[in-house]
Each structure stands twice: as structure tokens, then as C-alpha cells.
Amino acid sequence: MQKLPFILVTLLAALSLYFGLMAASAVNSRNSGQGAIAELNYDGYSEGINTRLYDEAGIISYTLQAERQVYFKDSSSALFKPRLQLHRNGEIHWLIVADDGKITPHKQVPTLDTGTIELFGAVEVLGLDPNGHRTVLTTEYLAIDTQAQKMETDCQVRMITTSIEQTAQGLFADFNSDQLFFRQDSRGRYEATEHL
């Protein structure tokens, strides 16, 4: 007879534990669903964007194209298949493409034309000098400051020109002076080209 109260108490404890865990699981599910909704707190969506930005003199500074762009309430935006053209004197100087991107405005001036553009996945930078020599840079991540006309990455970089093949870990570039600085583990191969 003493076993029956023990069994009932054990059964009640087990049922209480079971229903308590189910209630906690339901609360967690509800909270994680709300977190997902908060993460998708976007302000707008565009397909086939084509943006042109001009300098103070009215000369085109850069163009940004993407298959899709999602605008978030913090003034940032996500880009799908972005294509960025940096211009000099009205002519395309650098062409940059990637799988994805993100635009983050500078805190001081919350506008997209003075922000940082981050590019992710299969980033390719194509340049052409005045003599028609082509430069191709490839990496997996690149941050571009459009106002300062600079770009940088800490990822592995590969550069190929007419006569040079160079790899390095990390890169800093200044578009105004066309200078590239490889950060570390720089290795290269130079091959003289014949001029006809």
C-alpha cells in the first residue's frame, strides 16, 4: 500500500516535468520566430537596380547595378549580383563584380553614396590602364569606401596583369593614385612581354 503514493508522486513529477518542458519549448519557438521577423525588418525591395552617383562637378563618379536590392530600416542594404563601375574623368576606370554585397552608410552622413560597399563571393576587379593593359584582381571579400576611393581586404588575393601574376594575403588599394599594397605573404612571377 505504501508503493501506491510513491508511484503517484513519481508520475505527477514526471507529468509536471513533461508539460513544463513543452511550455518552455513553445515559448522558445515563439521567441525565435519573432527574432527571425525582427531580422527581416526591411524597408524596401528593388529588382534590376541601376544607380548613378555624381561628384560635386556633376561628373559621374560611380554606377552600381544589381539584380536585386533589399533596403533595411538602418539605411543599410543587401545586394544580389552587384556590379560596380568606378569612373575617372567620366570614363570607366575599374569594374568590380561579385556574388553578393552589402552597403553600410557612414554614421556621420547616413546616405548610400558616402558609405562602405562590402562584396562577398567570387569578387573580381577589372582595370584598364591608359595603354590598354588589363589588371584582374580576384578575392572572396572586398570593402570599398566610395567617398575615399579606396578598397581593402584581409582575404587571399590574386592579381594578373599582362606581365605579372601576384598572390598575397590581404590588399589595400587607392583608386586615385592607382596604387596597390599587398599586406603579407606576397608572391609573384614576372614575365617580360615582347612589344611589337
PDB file of C-alpha atoms in Angstrom:
ATOM      1  CA  MET A   1       0.000   0.000   0.000  1.00  0.00           C
ATOM      2  CA  GLN A   2       2.897   2.373   0.583  1.00  0.00           C
ATOM      3  CA  LYS A   3       4.077   1.904  -3.000  1.00  0.00           C
ATOM      4  CA  LEU A   4       0.929   3.494  -4.478  1.00  0.00           C
ATOM      5  CA  PRO A   5       1.570   7.061  -3.062  1.00  0.00           C
ATOM      6  CA  PHE A   6       5.225   6.804  -4.187  1.00  0.00           C
ATOM      7  CA  ILE A   7       4.171   5.806  -7.717  1.00  0.00           C
ATOM      8  CA  LEU A   8       1.565   8.616  -7.840  1.00  0.00           C
ATOM      9  CA  VAL A   9       4.091  11.219  -6.682  1.00  0.00           C
ATOM     10  CA  THR A  10       6.628   9.986  -9.245  1.00  0.00           C
ATOM     11  CA  LEU A  11       4.004  10.004 -12.012  1.00  0.00           C
ATOM     12  CA  LEU A  12       2.891  13.555 -11.085  1.00  0.00           C
ATOM     13  CA  ALA A  13       6.520  14.757 -11.063  1.00  0.00           C
ATOM     14  CA  ALA A  14       7.160  13.189 -14.477  1.00  0.00           C
ATOM     15  CA  LEU A  15       3.991  14.720 -15.940  1.00  0.00           C
ATOM     16  CA  SER A  16       4.855  18.135 -14.448  1.00  0.00           C
ATOM     17  CA  LEU A  17       8.350  17.923 -15.924  1.00  0.00           C
ATOM     18  CA  TYR A  18       6.967  16.887 -19.343  1.00  0.00           C
ATOM     19  CA  PHE A  19       4.396  19.719 -19.513  1.00  0.00           C
ATOM     20  CA  GLY A  20       6.937  22.217 -18.183  1.00  0.00           C
ATOM     21  CA  LEU A  21       9.391  21.305 -20.947  1.00  0.00           C
ATOM     22  CA  MET A  22       6.637  21.511 -23.584  1.00  0.00           C
ATOM     23  CA  ALA A  23       5.648  25.003 -22.366  1.00  0.00           C
ATOM     24  CA  ALA A  24       9.288  26.166 -22.400  1.00  0.00           C
ATOM     25  CA  SER A  25       9.726  24.773 -25.912  1.00  0.00           C
ATOM     26  CA  ALA A  26       6.621  26.644 -27.110  1.00  0.00           C
ATOM     27  CA  VAL A  27       7.918  29.924 -25.618  1.00  0.00           C
ATOM     28  CA  ASN A  28      11.340  29.413 -27.263  1.00  0.00           C
ATOM     29  CA  SER A  29       9.688  28.690 -30.622  1.00  0.00           C
ATOM     30  CA  ARG A  30       7.603  31.807 -30.379  1.00  0.00           C
ATOM     31  CA  ASN A  31      10.626  33.928 -29.408  1.00  0.00           C
ATOM     32  CA  SER A  32      12.831  32.516 -32.180  1.00  0.00           C
ATOM     33  CA  GLY A  33      10.069  33.220 -34.706  1.00  0.00           C
ATOM     34  CA  GLN A  34       9.892  36.821 -33.501  1.00  0.00           C
ATOM     35  CA  GLY A  35      13.706  37.073 -33.812  1.00  0.00           C
ATOM     36  CA  ALA A  36      13.501  35.912 -37.424  1.00  0.00           C
ATOM     37  CA  ILE A  37      10.821  38.515 -38.111  1.00  0.00           C
ATOM     38  CA  ALA A  38      12.980  41.207 -36.483  1.00  0.00           C
ATOM     39  CA  GLU A  39      15.926  40.187 -38.689  1.00  0.00           C
ATOM     40  CA  LEU A  40      13.741  40.623 -41.776  1.00  0.00           C
ATOM     41  CA  ASN A  41      12.851  44.148 -40.726  1.00  0.00           C
ATOM     42  CA  TYR A  42      13.339  45.609 -44.191  1.00  0.00           C
ATOM     43  CA  ASP A  43      12.156  48.884 -45.621  1.00  0.00           C
ATOM     44  CA  GLY A  44      12.001  48.150 -49.342  1.00  0.00           C
ATOM     45  CA  TYR A  45      12.917  45.865 -52.207  1.00  0.00           C
ATOM     46  CA  SER A  46      14.029  46.560 -55.787  1.00  0.00           C
ATOM     47  CA  GLU A  47      14.775  44.418 -58.823  1.00  0.00           C
ATOM     48  CA  GLY A  48      17.177  45.371 -61.592  1.00  0.00           C
ATOM     49  CA  ILE A  49      18.660  48.443 -59.911  1.00  0.00           C
ATOM     50  CA  ASN A  50      20.894  50.874 -61.772  1.00  0.00           C
ATOM     51  CA  THR A  51      22.217  53.751 -59.645  1.00  0.00           C
ATOM     52  CA  ARG A  52      24.481  56.566 -60.826  1.00  0.00           C
ATOM     53  CA  LEU A  53      26.278  58.904 -58.446  1.00  0.00           C
ATOM     54  CA  TYR A  54      27.992  62.118 -59.452  1.00  0.00           C
ATOM     55  CA  ASP A  55      30.759  64.215 -57.877  1.00  0.00           C
ATOM     56  CA  GLU A  56      30.475  67.909 -56.938  1.00  0.00           C
ATOM     57  CA  ALA A  57      31.329  68.952 -60.520  1.00  0.00           C
ATOM     58  CA  GLY A  58      28.475  66.849 -61.936  1.00  0.00           C
ATOM     59  CA  ILE A  59      30.800  64.216 -63.428  1.00  0.00           C
ATOM     60  CA  ILE A  60      29.786  60.601 -62.934  1.00  0.00           C
ATOM     61  CA  SER A  61      31.678  59.083 -60.001  1.00  0.00           C
ATOM     62  CA  TYR A  62      30.384  55.518 -60.000  1.00  0.00           C
ATOM     63  CA  THR A  63      27.488  53.332 -61.067  1.00  0.00           C
ATOM     64  CA  LEU A  64      26.035  50.467 -59.121  1.00  0.00           C
ATOM     65  CA  GLN A  65      23.905  47.775 -60.695  1.00  0.00           C
ATOM     66  CA  ALA A  66      22.421  44.674 -59.079  1.00  0.00           C
ATOM     67  CA  GLU A  67      19.826  42.028 -59.849  1.00  0.00           C
ATOM     68  CA  ARG A  68      18.088  42.786 -56.547  1.00  0.00           C
ATOM     69  CA  GLN A  69      18.498  45.143 -53.605  1.00  0.00           C
ATOM     70  CA  VAL A  70      16.830  44.898 -50.194  1.00  0.00           C
ATOM     71  CA  TYR A  71      16.724  48.101 -48.103  1.00  0.00           C
ATOM     72  CA  PHE A  72      16.754  47.838 -44.301  1.00  0.00           C
ATOM     73  CA  LYS A  73      15.475  50.349 -41.749  1.00  0.00           C
ATOM     74  CA  ASP A  74      19.014  51.097 -40.508  1.00  0.00           C
ATOM     75  CA  SER A  75      19.764  52.541 -44.011  1.00  0.00           C
ATOM     76  CA  SER A  76      21.905  49.538 -44.985  1.00  0.00           C
ATOM     77  CA  SER A  77      21.011  47.326 -47.929  1.00  0.00           C
ATOM     78  CA  ALA A  78      21.815  43.887 -49.334  1.00  0.00           C
ATOM     79  CA  LEU A  79      22.807  43.422 -52.981  1.00  0.00           C
ATOM     80  CA  PHE A  80      22.461  40.341 -55.169  1.00  0.00           C
ATOM     81  CA  LYS A  81      24.890  40.040 -58.110  1.00  0.00           C
ATOM     82  CA  PRO A  82      26.286  43.584 -57.724  1.00  0.00           C
ATOM     83  CA  ARG A  83      28.281  45.287 -60.478  1.00  0.00           C
ATOM     84  CA  LEU A  84      30.156  48.447 -59.533  1.00  0.00           C
ATOM     85  CA  GLN A  85      31.838  50.761 -62.059  1.00  0.00           C
ATOM     86  CA  LEU A  86      34.253  53.376 -60.721  1.00  0.00           C
ATOM     87  CA  HIS A  87      34.782  56.266 -63.114  1.00  0.00           C
ATOM     88  CA  ARG A  88      37.614  58.705 -63.666  1.00  0.00           C
ATOM     89  CA  ASN A  89      37.038  61.785 -65.819  1.00  0.00           C
ATOM     90  CA  GLY A  90      33.722  60.324 -66.958  1.00  0.00           C
ATOM     91  CA  GLU A  91      35.290  57.052 -68.173  1.00  0.00           C
ATOM     92  CA  ILE A  92      35.054  53.609 -66.544  1.00  0.00           C
ATOM     93  CA  HIS A  93      38.321  53.042 -64.690  1.00  0.00           C
ATOM     94  CA  TRP A  94      37.526  49.954 -62.572  1.00  0.00           C
ATOM     95  CA  LEU A  95      34.770  47.360 -62.925  1.00  0.00           C
ATOM     96  CA  ILE A  96      34.001  45.224 -59.856  1.00  0.00           C
ATOM     97  CA  VAL A  97      31.582  42.273 -59.759  1.00  0.00           C
ATOM     98  CA  ALA A  98      30.636  39.811 -57.001  1.00  0.00           C
ATOM     99  CA  ASP A  99      28.021  37.285 -55.941  1.00  0.00           C
ATOM    100  CA  ASP A 100      26.599  39.389 -53.094  1.00  0.00           C
ATOM    101  CA  GLY A 101      27.109  42.723 -51.407  1.00  0.00           C
ATOM    102  CA  LYS A 102      26.099  44.990 -48.572  1.00  0.00           C
ATOM    103  CA  ILE A 103      26.005  48.784 -48.386  1.00  0.00           C
ATOM    104  CA  THR A 104      26.555  50.336 -44.963  1.00  0.00           C
ATOM    105  CA  PRO A 105      26.289  54.134 -44.771  1.00  0.00           C
ATOM    106  CA  HIS A 106      28.825  56.041 -42.685  1.00  0.00           C
ATOM    107  CA  LYS A 107      27.379  57.029 -39.324  1.00  0.00           C
ATOM    108  CA  GLN A 108      28.153  60.722 -39.765  1.00  0.00           C
ATOM    109  CA  VAL A 109      26.362  61.003 -43.103  1.00  0.00           C
ATOM    110  CA  PRO A 110      23.590  58.405 -43.466  1.00  0.00           C
ATOM    111  CA  THR A 111      23.442  58.324 -47.272  1.00  0.00           C
ATOM    112  CA  LEU A 112      24.395  55.445 -49.548  1.00  0.00           C
ATOM    113  CA  ASP A 113      26.780  57.486 -51.716  1.00  0.00           C
ATOM    114  CA  THR A 114      29.132  58.084 -48.759  1.00  0.00           C
ATOM    115  CA  GLY A 115      29.153  54.577 -47.347  1.00  0.00           C
ATOM    116  CA  THR A 116      31.079  51.357 -47.486  1.00  0.00           C
ATOM    117  CA  ILE A 117      30.220  48.701 -50.030  1.00  0.00           C
ATOM    118  CA  GLU A 118      31.197  45.189 -48.946  1.00  0.00           C
ATOM    119  CA  LEU A 119      31.341  42.500 -51.624  1.00  0.00           C
ATOM    120  CA  PHE A 120      31.278  38.761 -50.956  1.00  0.00           C
ATOM    121  CA  GLY A 121      31.926  35.655 -53.044  1.00  0.00           C
ATOM    122  CA  ALA A 122      33.821  35.485 -56.349  1.00  0.00           C
ATOM    123  CA  VAL A 123      34.833  39.168 -56.225  1.00  0.00           C
ATOM    124  CA  GLU A 124      36.558  40.256 -59.429  1.00  0.00           C
ATOM    125  CA  VAL A 125      38.134  43.678 -60.011  1.00  0.00           C
ATOM    126  CA  LEU A 126      38.945  44.583 -63.618  1.00  0.00           C
ATOM    127  CA  GLY A 127      41.045  47.596 -64.545  1.00  0.00           C
ATOM    128  CA  LEU A 128      42.418  49.033 -67.759  1.00  0.00           C
ATOM    129  CA  ASP A 129      45.301  51.491 -67.797  1.00  0.00           C
ATOM    130  CA  PRO A 130      45.644  54.273 -70.425  1.00  0.00           C
ATOM    131  CA  ASN A 131      47.886  51.988 -72.529  1.00  0.00           C
ATOM    132  CA  GLY A 132      45.215  49.291 -72.695  1.00  0.00           C
ATOM    133  CA  HIS A 133      46.939  46.944 -70.228  1.00  0.00           C
ATOM    134  CA  ARG A 134      44.455  44.938 -68.229  1.00  0.00           C
ATOM    135  CA  THR A 135      44.603  44.142 -64.496  1.00  0.00           C
ATOM    136  CA  VAL A 136      42.414  41.442 -62.918  1.00  0.00           C
ATOM    137  CA  LEU A 137      42.162  41.030 -59.138  1.00  0.00           C
ATOM    138  CA  THR A 138      40.217  38.174 -57.554  1.00  0.00           C
ATOM    139  CA  THR A 139      39.297  37.569 -53.907  1.00  0.00           C
ATOM    140  CA  GLU A 140      36.379  36.379 -51.765  1.00  0.00           C
ATOM    141  CA  TYR A 141      35.750  39.632 -49.855  1.00  0.00           C
ATOM    142  CA  LEU A 142      36.332  43.302 -50.591  1.00  0.00           C
ATOM    143  CA  ALA A 143      35.372  46.508 -48.741  1.00  0.00           C
ATOM    144  CA  ILE A 144      35.140  49.673 -50.845  1.00  0.00           C
ATOM    145  CA  ASP A 145      34.936  53.206 -49.457  1.00  0.00           C
ATOM    146  CA  THR A 146      33.369  55.074 -52.359  1.00  0.00           C
ATOM    147  CA  GLN A 147      33.967  58.529 -50.897  1.00  0.00           C
ATOM    148  CA  ALA A 148      37.677  57.962 -50.179  1.00  0.00           C
ATOM    149  CA  GLN A 149      38.096  55.882 -53.378  1.00  0.00           C
ATOM    150  CA  LYS A 150      39.852  53.065 -51.506  1.00  0.00           C
ATOM    151  CA  MET A 151      39.353  49.317 -51.231  1.00  0.00           C
ATOM    152  CA  GLU A 152      40.778  46.660 -48.951  1.00  0.00           C
ATOM    153  CA  THR A 153      40.578  43.025 -47.924  1.00  0.00           C
ATOM    154  CA  ASP A 154      42.257  40.659 -45.482  1.00  0.00           C
ATOM    155  CA  CYS A 155      41.444  37.646 -47.678  1.00  0.00           C
ATOM    156  CA  GLN A 156      43.669  35.882 -50.199  1.00  0.00           C
ATOM    157  CA  VAL A 157      44.127  38.000 -53.351  1.00  0.00           C
ATOM    158  CA  ARG A 158      45.324  37.074 -56.825  1.00  0.00           C
ATOM    159  CA  MET A 159      46.348  39.714 -59.374  1.00  0.00           C
ATOM    160  CA  ILE A 160      47.085  39.078 -63.039  1.00  0.00           C
ATOM    161  CA  THR A 161      48.355  41.702 -65.484  1.00  0.00           C
ATOM    162  CA  THR A 162      49.963  41.450 -68.902  1.00  0.00           C
ATOM    163  CA  SER A 163      53.315  40.509 -67.360  1.00  0.00           C
ATOM    164  CA  ILE A 164      52.737  39.855 -63.626  1.00  0.00           C
ATOM    165  CA  GLU A 165      50.979  37.183 -61.613  1.00  0.00           C
ATOM    166  CA  GLN A 166      50.849  38.026 -57.915  1.00  0.00           C
ATOM    167  CA  THR A 167      49.228  36.423 -54.850  1.00  0.00           C
ATOM    168  CA  ALA A 168      49.055  37.788 -51.305  1.00  0.00           C
ATOM    169  CA  GLN A 169      47.122  37.675 -48.075  1.00  0.00           C
ATOM    170  CA  GLY A 170      45.298  40.997 -47.923  1.00  0.00           C
ATOM    171  CA  LEU A 171      45.337  44.113 -50.060  1.00  0.00           C
ATOM    172  CA  PHE A 172      44.862  47.865 -49.768  1.00  0.00           C
ATOM    173  CA  ALA A 173      44.279  49.955 -52.897  1.00  0.00           C
ATOM    174  CA  ASP A 174      43.897  53.657 -53.573  1.00  0.00           C
ATOM    175  CA  PHE A 175      41.908  54.280 -56.764  1.00  0.00           C
ATOM    176  CA  ASN A 176      43.008  57.913 -57.001  1.00  0.00           C
ATOM    177  CA  SER A 177      46.698  57.049 -57.292  1.00  0.00           C
ATOM    178  CA  ASP A 178      46.229  53.542 -58.756  1.00  0.00           C
ATOM    179  CA  GLN A 179      48.489  52.140 -56.038  1.00  0.00           C
ATOM    180  CA  LEU A 180      48.079  48.589 -54.717  1.00  0.00           C
ATOM    181  CA  PHE A 181      49.674  47.456 -51.452  1.00  0.00           C
ATOM    182  CA  PHE A 182      49.835  43.746 -50.710  1.00  0.00           C
ATOM    183  CA  ARG A 183      49.724  43.109 -46.961  1.00  0.00           C
ATOM    184  CA  GLN A 184      51.609  39.837 -46.368  1.00  0.00           C
ATOM    185  CA  ASP A 185      52.769  36.539 -47.887  1.00  0.00           C
ATOM    186  CA  SER A 186      53.198  38.265 -51.221  1.00  0.00           C
ATOM    187  CA  ARG A 187      54.449  36.009 -54.019  1.00  0.00           C
ATOM    188  CA  GLY A 188      54.736  36.857 -57.658  1.00  0.00           C
ATOM    189  CA  ARG A 189      56.036  35.959 -61.050  1.00  0.00           C
ATOM    190  CA  TYR A 190      57.137  38.439 -63.676  1.00  0.00           C
ATOM    191  CA  GLU A 191      57.322  37.583 -67.356  1.00  0.00           C
ATOM    192  CA  ALA A 192      58.633  40.145 -69.818  1.00  0.00           C
ATOM    193  CA  THR A 193      56.369  40.728 -72.778  1.00  0.00           C
ATOM    194  CA  GLU A 194      57.575  41.462 -76.240  1.00  0.00           C
ATOM    195  CA  HIS A 195      56.442  44.723 -77.786  1.00  0.00           C
ATOM    196  CA  LEU A 196      55.806  44.662 -81.494  1.00  0.00           C
TER     197      LEU A 196
END
